[in-house]
Tab-separated table of C-alpha atoms in Angstrom:
chain	number	residue	atom	x	y	z
U	30	MET	CA	0.000	0.000	0.000
U	31	THR	CA	2.838	2.408	0.860
U	32	GLU	CA	4.677	1.667	-2.389
U	33	PHE	CA	1.491	2.319	-4.400
U	34	ILE	CA	0.991	5.730	-2.730
U	35	GLU	CA	4.646	6.659	-3.346
U	36	LEU	CA	4.238	5.659	-7.000
U	37	LEU	CA	1.219	7.936	-7.338
U	38	CYS	CA	3.097	10.799	-5.683
U	39	ASN	CA	6.059	10.391	-8.036
U	40	LYS	CA	3.807	10.255	-11.106
U	41	TYR	CA	1.349	12.990	-10.143
U	42	VAL	CA	3.031	15.950	-8.492
U	43	PHE	CA	-0.245	17.610	-7.416
U	44	LEU	CA	-1.010	14.592	-5.173
U	45	ARG	CA	2.135	14.988	-3.089
U	46	ARG	CA	0.627	17.733	-0.983
U	47	PHE	CA	-2.389	15.597	-0.020
U	48	LEU	CA	-1.004	12.027	0.104
U	49	CYS	CA	2.731	12.235	0.402
U	50	ASP	CA	3.364	15.191	2.644
U	51	SER	CA	6.089	13.972	5.018
U	52	ALA	CA	8.468	15.446	7.546
U	53	PRO	CA	11.940	16.526	6.337
U	54	LEU	CA	14.728	14.038	7.060
U	55	VAL	CA	18.289	14.763	8.066
U	56	TYR	CA	21.114	12.242	8.440
U	57	ALA	CA	22.712	12.352	11.907
U	58	ASP	CA	26.290	12.541	10.565
U	59	THR	CA	25.403	15.626	8.470
U	60	LEU	CA	23.219	17.457	10.988
U	61	SER	CA	25.477	20.521	11.061
U	62	LEU	CA	25.048	21.058	7.306
U	63	ALA	CA	21.264	20.760	7.013
U	64	PRO	CA	18.481	23.214	7.915
U	65	ILE	CA	16.594	22.101	11.028
U	66	SER	CA	13.009	22.690	12.183
U	67	LYS	CA	10.680	21.203	14.782
U	68	GLU	CA	9.240	18.865	12.121
U	69	THR	CA	12.662	17.453	11.159
U	70	VAL	CA	13.236	13.733	11.789
U	71	LEU	CA	16.782	12.628	12.608
U	72	VAL	CA	18.014	9.474	10.795
U	73	LEU	CA	20.487	7.389	12.798
U	74	SER	CA	23.473	5.747	11.125
U	75	PRO	CA	23.609	1.907	10.889
U	76	ASN	CA	26.638	2.120	13.194
U	77	ASP	CA	24.381	3.268	16.062
U	78	TYR	CA	22.318	0.083	16.380
U	79	TRP	CA	22.155	-3.676	15.678
U	80	VAL	CA	19.858	-5.267	13.087
U	81	LEU	CA	18.607	-8.853	12.756
U	82	ALA	CA	16.278	-10.379	10.134
U	83	VAL	CA	14.254	-13.259	11.621
U	84	ASN	CA	11.307	-15.494	10.849
U	85	LEU	CA	8.770	-15.579	13.674
U	86	ASN	CA	5.364	-17.227	13.780
U	87	VAL	CA	3.611	-14.123	15.095
U	88	LYS	CA	1.088	-11.769	13.550
U	89	THR	CA	2.262	-8.301	14.610
U	90	ALA	CA	5.487	-6.390	15.201
U	91	LYS	CA	4.419	-5.826	18.806
U	92	GLU	CA	4.528	-9.581	19.374
U	93	ALA	CA	7.818	-9.938	17.505
U	94	VAL	CA	9.616	-7.390	19.668
U	95	THR	CA	9.072	-9.587	22.739
U	96	TYR	CA	11.514	-12.131	21.265
U	97	ALA	CA	14.228	-9.559	20.533
U	98	ALA	CA	16.016	-9.691	23.888
U	99	ALA	CA	16.508	-13.464	23.634
U	100	LEU	CA	17.609	-13.347	19.983
U	101	PHE	CA	20.165	-10.536	20.385
U	102	ASP	CA	21.434	-11.669	23.825
U	103	LEU	CA	22.697	-8.205	24.757
U	104	SER	CA	22.863	-6.370	28.104
U	105	ASP	CA	19.851	-5.037	29.974
U	106	GLN	CA	20.623	-1.495	28.806
U	107	TYR	CA	19.398	-2.218	25.282
U	108	ARG	CA	15.928	-1.507	23.930
U	109	TYR	CA	14.277	-3.064	20.900
U	110	GLU	CA	12.074	-2.226	17.903
U	111	ALA	CA	10.477	-4.494	15.319
U	112	GLN	CA	9.245	-3.939	11.739
U	113	LYS	CA	7.139	-6.371	9.740
U	114	VAL	CA	8.525	-7.043	6.265
U	115	GLU	CA	6.492	-10.008	5.079
U	116	GLU	CA	4.226	-12.647	6.568
U	117	ASN	CA	6.113	-14.115	9.577
U	118	LYS	CA	9.260	-12.146	8.601
U	119	TYR	CA	10.498	-9.231	10.733
U	120	ILE	CA	13.439	-6.857	11.057
U	121	LEU	CA	14.519	-6.434	14.694
U	122	ILE	CA	16.567	-3.444	15.889
U	123	ALA	CA	18.519	-3.238	19.139
U	124	TYR	CA	19.909	0.062	20.425
U	125	ASN	CA	21.523	1.389	23.578
U	126	PRO	CA	19.827	4.686	24.595
U	127	ASN	CA	22.800	5.745	26.718
U	128	GLU	CA	25.304	5.412	23.871
U	129	ILE	CA	23.026	7.121	21.348
U	130	SER	CA	22.150	9.962	23.739
U	131	THR	CA	25.855	10.686	24.265
U	132	LYS	CA	26.275	11.071	20.517
U	133	LEU	CA	23.089	13.063	19.959
U	134	LEU	CA	23.779	15.587	22.708
U	135	SER	CA	27.057	16.503	21.011
U	136	LEU	CA	25.311	17.330	17.715
U	137	PRO	CA	24.566	20.994	16.883
U	138	GLN	CA	20.940	22.109	16.733
U	139	PHE	CA	19.906	18.914	18.474
U	140	SER	CA	17.514	20.767	20.797
U	141	LEU	CA	15.118	21.246	17.852
U	142	ILE	CA	14.803	17.510	17.151
U	143	ASN	CA	11.643	15.789	18.458
U	144	LYS	CA	11.654	12.495	16.528
U	145	VAL	CA	14.279	9.945	15.550
U	146	THR	CA	14.252	7.084	13.057
U	147	PHE	CA	16.680	4.402	11.851
U	148	SER	CA	18.424	4.107	8.486
U	149	GLN	CA	16.893	0.645	8.254
U	150	TRP	CA	13.389	2.123	8.172
U	151	VAL	CA	14.304	4.882	5.707
U	152	PHE	CA	16.582	3.260	3.079
U	153	ALA	CA	15.554	-0.419	3.101
U	154	GLN	CA	13.601	-0.040	-0.174
U	155	GLU	CA	16.472	1.709	-1.971
U	156	SER	CA	18.311	-0.750	-4.272
U	157	ARG	CA	21.042	1.684	-5.279
U	158	PRO	CA	24.093	2.466	-3.106
U	159	ILE	CA	23.695	5.765	-1.251
U	160	HIS	CA	26.757	7.994	-1.262
U	161	LEU	CA	27.508	9.628	2.098
U	162	ARG	CA	29.505	12.788	2.724
U	163	ASN	CA	32.232	10.833	4.523
U	164	GLY	CA	32.968	8.932	1.318
U	165	LYS	CA	31.286	5.686	2.370
U	166	TYR	CA	28.071	4.161	1.038
U	167	LEU	CA	24.841	2.773	2.464
U	168	THR	CA	23.816	-0.436	0.751
U	169	THR	CA	21.243	-3.183	1.271
U	170	ILE	CA	22.404	-6.748	1.885
U	171	GLU	CA	19.659	-9.354	2.394
U	172	GLY	CA	17.253	-6.603	3.360
U	173	ILE	CA	19.548	-5.004	5.962
U	174	ILE	CA	21.104	-1.525	5.519
U	175	ILE	CA	24.821	-1.349	6.319
U	176	GLU	CA	27.589	1.215	5.804
U	177	MET	CA	30.530	0.053	3.594
U	178	ASP	CA	33.621	1.397	1.859
U	179	ALA	CA	33.482	2.092	-1.876
U	180	SER	CA	36.006	-0.672	-2.603
U	181	TYR	CA	33.505	-3.387	-1.655
U	182	ILE	CA	30.540	-2.345	-3.827
U	183	ASN	CA	29.713	-1.180	-7.349
U	184	THR	CA	29.305	2.591	-7.132
U	185	SER	CA	28.395	3.197	-10.781
U	186	THR	CA	24.678	3.318	-9.969
U	187	SER	CA	25.013	5.157	-6.677
U	188	VAL	CA	22.771	8.042	-5.640
U	189	GLU	CA	23.484	10.981	-3.372
U	190	LEU	CA	22.159	11.018	0.203
U	191	ASP	CA	20.291	14.312	-0.159
U	192	GLU	CA	18.401	12.988	-3.140
U	193	VAL	CA	17.173	9.950	-1.250
U	194	LEU	CA	16.253	11.968	1.820
U	195	ALA	CA	14.143	14.285	-0.315
U	196	LEU	CA	11.830	11.446	-1.413
U	197	PRO	CA	8.360	11.591	0.233
U	198	ARG	CA	7.743	9.078	3.031
U	199	PRO	CA	4.296	9.774	4.503
U	200	PHE	CA	4.141	6.599	6.628
U	201	LEU	CA	7.666	6.580	8.052
U	202	LYS	CA	7.946	4.929	11.474
U	203	THR	CA	9.641	7.129	14.103
U	204	VAL	CA	10.593	7.032	17.775
U	205	ALA	CA	10.128	9.950	20.202
U	206	ILE	CA	13.341	11.592	21.347
U	207	GLU	CA	12.413	10.788	24.967
U	208	GLU	CA	13.163	7.113	24.249
U	209	PHE	CA	16.814	8.008	23.678
U	210	LEU	CA	17.047	10.616	26.420
U	211	PRO	CA	15.125	9.065	29.357
U	212	THR	CA	16.677	11.407	31.889
U	213	ALA	CA	16.159	14.603	29.935
U	214	LEU	CA	13.487	17.019	31.089
U	215	THR	CA	11.453	17.454	27.914
U	216	GLN	CA	8.435	19.585	27.148
U	217	LYS	CA	6.249	16.480	27.045
U	218	THR	CA	7.444	15.468	30.502
U	219	LEU	CA	6.667	18.926	31.844
U	220	LYS	CA	3.167	18.866	30.339
U	221	THR	CA	2.458	15.403	31.743
U	222	THR	CA	3.693	16.477	35.178
U	223	LEU	CA	1.547	19.607	35.019
U	224	TYR	CA	-1.565	17.592	34.114
U	225	ILE	CA	-0.963	15.205	37.015
U	226	LEU	CA	-0.475	18.090	39.434
U	227	LEU	CA	-3.675	19.754	38.207
U	228	ILE	CA	-5.616	16.526	38.728
U	229	LEU	CA	-4.217	16.133	42.250
U	230	LEU	CA	-4.965	19.785	43.019
U	231	GLY	CA	-8.525	19.390	41.777
U	232	ASN	CA	-8.959	16.262	43.883
U	233	LEU	CA	-7.670	18.028	47.008
U	234	GLY	CA	-9.909	21.033	46.290
U	235	THR	CA	-12.949	18.785	45.943
U	236	GLN	CA	-12.184	17.011	49.210
U	237	ALA	CA	-11.695	20.344	50.975
U	238	LEU	CA	-15.045	21.571	49.643
U	239	PHE	CA	-16.851	18.423	50.818
U	240	SER	CA	-15.187	18.680	54.242
U	241	TYR	CA	-16.242	22.323	54.547
U	242	GLN	CA	-19.832	21.453	53.636
U	243	GLU	CA	-19.916	18.617	56.171
U	244	SER	CA	-18.479	20.830	58.927
U	245	THR	CA	-21.043	23.530	58.108
U	246	LYS	CA	-23.901	21.019	58.396
U	247	LEU	CA	-22.575	19.730	61.730
U	248	SER	CA	-22.237	23.284	63.043
U	249	GLU	CA	-25.842	24.043	62.069
U	250	LYS	CA	-27.059	20.879	63.800
U	251	MET	CA	-25.142	21.791	66.960
U	252	THR	CA	-26.718	25.256	66.926
U	253	GLU	CA	-30.190	23.729	66.644
U	254	ILE	CA	-29.479	21.332	69.506
U	255	ARG	CA	-28.313	24.197	71.703
U	256	LYS	CA	-31.487	26.152	70.986
U	257	VAL	CA	-33.715	23.160	71.784
U	258	SER	CA	-31.803	22.143	74.909
U	259	LYS	CA	-31.484	25.789	76.141
U	260	LEU	CA	-28.028	25.033	77.494
U	261	PRO	CA	-25.258	27.631	77.861
U	262	GLU	CA	-22.819	28.304	75.055
U	263	THR	CA	-19.967	26.594	76.868
U	264	SER	CA	-20.308	23.614	74.584
U	265	ILE	CA	-16.865	22.219	75.306
U	266	GLU	CA	-17.485	21.870	79.043
U	267	ARG	CA	-21.010	20.620	78.459
U	268	GLU	CA	-19.899	17.998	75.958
U	269	ALA	CA	-17.099	16.903	78.296
U	270	ILE	CA	-19.561	16.479	81.176
U	271	LEU	CA	-22.036	14.639	78.980
U	272	GLY	CA	-19.272	12.400	77.683
U	273	THR	CA	-18.170	11.556	81.241
U	274	LEU	CA	-21.730	10.818	82.347
U	275	LYS	CA	-22.343	8.627	79.316
U	276	SER	CA	-19.113	6.758	79.993
U	277	LYS	CA	-20.091	6.182	83.627
U	278	GLU	CA	-23.576	5.086	82.607
U	279	THR	CA	-22.149	2.633	80.099
U	280	LYS	CA	-19.802	1.176	82.703
U	281	GLN	CA	-22.624	0.886	85.284
U	282	LEU	CA	-24.898	-0.872	82.822
U	283	HIS	CA	-22.107	-3.233	81.937
U	284	PHE	CA	-21.382	-3.874	85.634
U	285	ARG	CA	-25.053	-4.640	86.304
U	286	LYS	CA	-25.233	-6.957	83.329
U	287	VAL	CA	-22.164	-8.887	84.465
U	288	CYS	CA	-23.480	-9.100	88.029
U	289	LYS	CA	-26.757	-10.487	86.708
U	290	GLU	CA	-24.888	-13.122	84.749
U	291	ILE	CA	-22.777	-13.941	87.796
U	292	ALA	CA	-25.951	-14.399	89.849
U	293	ASP	CA	-27.218	-16.878	87.269
U	294	LEU	CA	-24.126	-19.091	87.618
U	295	PRO	CA	-24.666	-22.392	89.518
U	296	ILE	CA	-22.589	-21.370	92.550
U	297	GLU	CA	-23.553	-23.185	95.755
U	298	SER	CA	-23.228	-21.039	98.888
U	299	LYS	CA	-22.786	-22.586	102.354
U	300	ILE	CA	-21.628	-20.751	105.494
U	301	ILE	CA	-19.957	-22.701	108.298
U	302	PRO	CA	-20.763	-21.152	111.715
U	303	PRO	CA	-17.862	-19.946	113.869
U	304	PRO	CA	-16.477	-22.072	116.740
U	305	ALA	CA	-18.461	-22.108	120.000
U	306	ALA	CA	-15.740	-20.714	122.320
U	307	LEU	CA	-15.102	-17.252	120.910
U	308	VAL	CA	-14.981	-15.296	124.203
U	309	ALA	CA	-11.971	-15.386	126.484
U	310	PRO	CA	-12.301	-17.189	129.857
U	311	ASN	CA	-13.588	-15.342	132.923
U	312	THR	CA	-15.629	-12.910	130.829
U	313	PRO	CA	-19.120	-11.957	131.863
U	314	SER	CA	-21.972	-13.290	129.886
U	315	SER	CA	-23.074	-11.101	127.068
U	316	SER	CA	-26.107	-8.940	127.396
U	317	ALA	CA	-29.090	-8.997	125.159
U	318	GLU	CA	-27.507	-6.255	123.063
U	319	GLY	CA	-24.946	-8.710	121.641
U	320	ILE	CA	-21.366	-8.122	120.502
U	321	VAL	CA	-20.607	-4.688	119.002
U	322	LEU	CA	-17.355	-3.179	117.605
U	323	ILE	CA	-16.163	-0.221	119.697
U	324	PRO	CA	-16.930	3.036	117.866
U	325	GLY	CA	-13.965	5.259	117.002
U	326	SER	CA	-11.469	2.431	116.503
U	327	LYS	CA	-8.734	3.357	113.981
U	328	PRO	CA	-7.209	1.339	111.135
U	329	GLY	CA	-4.318	-0.821	112.258
U	330	GLU	CA	-5.522	-1.219	115.855
U	331	ALA	CA	-6.287	-4.637	117.277
U	332	ASN	CA	-9.885	-5.803	116.953
U	333	ARG	CA	-11.661	-5.120	120.292
U	334	LEU	CA	-15.183	-6.177	121.173
U	335	LEU	CA	-17.730	-4.511	123.432
U	336	VAL	CA	-19.295	-7.210	125.599
U	337	GLY	CA	-22.099	-6.209	127.937
U	338	ASN	CA	-21.314	-2.503	127.443
U	339	ASN	CA	-17.979	-3.106	129.203
U	340	PRO	CA	-14.850	-2.472	127.075
U	341	ALA	CA	-12.578	-3.902	129.739
U	342	ALA	CA	-14.208	-7.270	129.380
U	343	ALA	CA	-13.555	-7.431	125.609
U	344	ALA	CA	-10.968	-9.899	124.315
U	345	ALA	CA	-8.730	-9.259	121.200
U	346	GLU	CA	-9.997	-12.096	119.006
U	347	VAL	CA	-10.184	-12.321	115.221
U	348	ILE	CA	-13.361	-13.951	114.085
U	349	SER	CA	-13.031	-15.811	110.770
U	350	PHE	CA	-15.747	-17.619	108.909
U	351	HIS	CA	-15.266	-20.418	106.428
U	352	GLY	CA	-17.718	-21.379	103.731
U	353	GLU	CA	-18.406	-22.124	100.046
U	354	GLY	CA	-19.345	-19.666	97.285
U	355	ILE	CA	-18.179	-16.155	96.378
U	356	GLN	CA	-15.656	-14.997	98.986
U	357	GLU	CA	-14.704	-11.670	97.381
U	358	LEU	CA	-16.085	-9.415	94.629
U	359	ALA	CA	-14.219	-6.287	93.537
U	360	TYR	CA	-14.748	-3.868	90.654
U	361	ASP	CA	-11.830	-1.653	89.530
U	362	GLY	CA	-13.736	0.333	86.900
U	363	ASN	CA	-12.687	-1.923	84.046
U	364	ALA	CA	-13.129	-5.480	85.244
U	365	ILE	CA	-14.759	-7.535	88.016
U	366	ASN	CA	-12.498	-9.744	90.161
U	367	LEU	CA	-14.025	-12.762	91.931
U	368	THR	CA	-12.680	-15.258	94.417
U	369	ILE	CA	-14.816	-18.413	94.624
U	370	ASP	CA	-14.352	-21.359	97.006
U	371	THR	CA	-15.775	-24.755	96.049
U	372	ARG	CA	-16.207	-28.064	97.817
U	373	ASP	CA	-13.814	-30.157	95.728
U	374	LEU	CA	-11.743	-30.181	92.519
U	375	GLY	CA	-14.605	-31.572	90.442
U	376	THR	CA	-16.926	-28.758	91.425
U	377	ALA	CA	-14.154	-26.234	90.724
U	378	GLU	CA	-13.562	-27.604	87.226
U	379	LYS	CA	-17.274	-27.699	86.447
U	380	LEU	CA	-17.736	-24.114	87.636
U	381	LYS	CA	-14.679	-22.998	85.613
U	382	ASN	CA	-16.220	-24.425	82.431
U	383	GLU	CA	-19.517	-22.654	83.148
U	384	ILE	CA	-17.751	-19.321	83.616
U	385	ILE	CA	-15.797	-19.681	80.376
U	386	LYS	CA	-19.008	-20.665	78.602
U	387	HIS	CA	-20.954	-17.612	79.781
U	388	PHE	CA	-18.140	-15.017	79.487
U	389	ASN	CA	-16.102	-14.784	76.301
U	390	HIS	CA	-13.208	-12.792	77.791
U	391	ALA	CA	-13.049	-14.419	81.221
U	392	GLN	CA	-9.668	-15.136	82.827
U	393	VAL	CA	-9.848	-18.013	85.303
U	394	ASN	CA	-6.978	-19.227	87.505
U	395	SER	CA	-7.442	-22.390	89.586
U	396	HIS	CA	-5.835	-22.918	92.977
U	397	ASN	CA	-7.056	-26.368	94.074
U	398	THR	CA	-10.685	-25.756	95.070
U	399	GLN	CA	-10.433	-21.955	94.800
U	400	LEU	CA	-11.031	-19.992	91.576
U	401	GLU	CA	-9.745	-16.501	90.813
U	402	VAL	CA	-11.861	-14.962	88.043
U	403	ARG	CA	-11.427	-11.713	86.111
U	404	LEU	CA	-14.383	-10.593	83.999
U	405	LYS	CA	-14.294	-7.690	81.533
């Protein structure tokens, strides 16, 4: 199809403007001698890359390029391009961007170049030797363009480089200059960065707007609540007090719930009465008022009893009771601690299983027939 269009352009000059309008080409080794514009495409010399003609059972050049790294067996610095020549036949190109960029940056007027192409893509259809300004020739051998000395080829039918470059090539394949200068800060990179920043800025602006609208709605609701409740404007103190009261209420409800569940446990309670002889010898018999602790006793003092309204007759005895069931219940604001005495080890194990069954976060420690329980 491309050859047919080029034939029409060569035969009918008036069609060139519509069908064969192509960008001007300049050979890299003669860049200093040619006029340059932003539309100019730079043609790389065959010495700047490797070429390989292969037969691959794939349908597109995009699929063929995936085999290039294995076929060339070069370092990881190389990149690859593929061009379809015939059915299942492709031309693969391998190039090192670092090496080419070093050469390109030393060329004059290089800052105006935006696109680059390979001699293989430009001169592959030219059957005649192409005379270069350095005295050498570009020639095609088995479909691959190479640079050779004049002594190895027949130069009688040669053509000048400028003449070949002037031919129209409307469908020439090119590569963006960024592919050869990955670290260069190009105009395209700046535009892409600017677009990304604008998108991020718009996203942040949208989020800020939504946050402002939500805060405005919450402020209006708080104002309405204040008007209905007729409370003072010291909202911070009020909310702190309400938060504390709600926290206490939640803890109290939880404490009551746990106590109710503890009451439902199958804990058998049995109190063993104290020994019969609790009063010291030679003490008068107690009155009908019974045994009463002396008022005003301080912590740490020995336990004294008032017997018959006579302090002198009281004996320093410690009365202890033994029994089965809950011996101690304490609440520290976060958890309930229980101490439970049981009759035997079997009862203790059975009660332990019941506690674990009813309370998911219960911590139970067994000490023979005694259980220490912590409930949250």
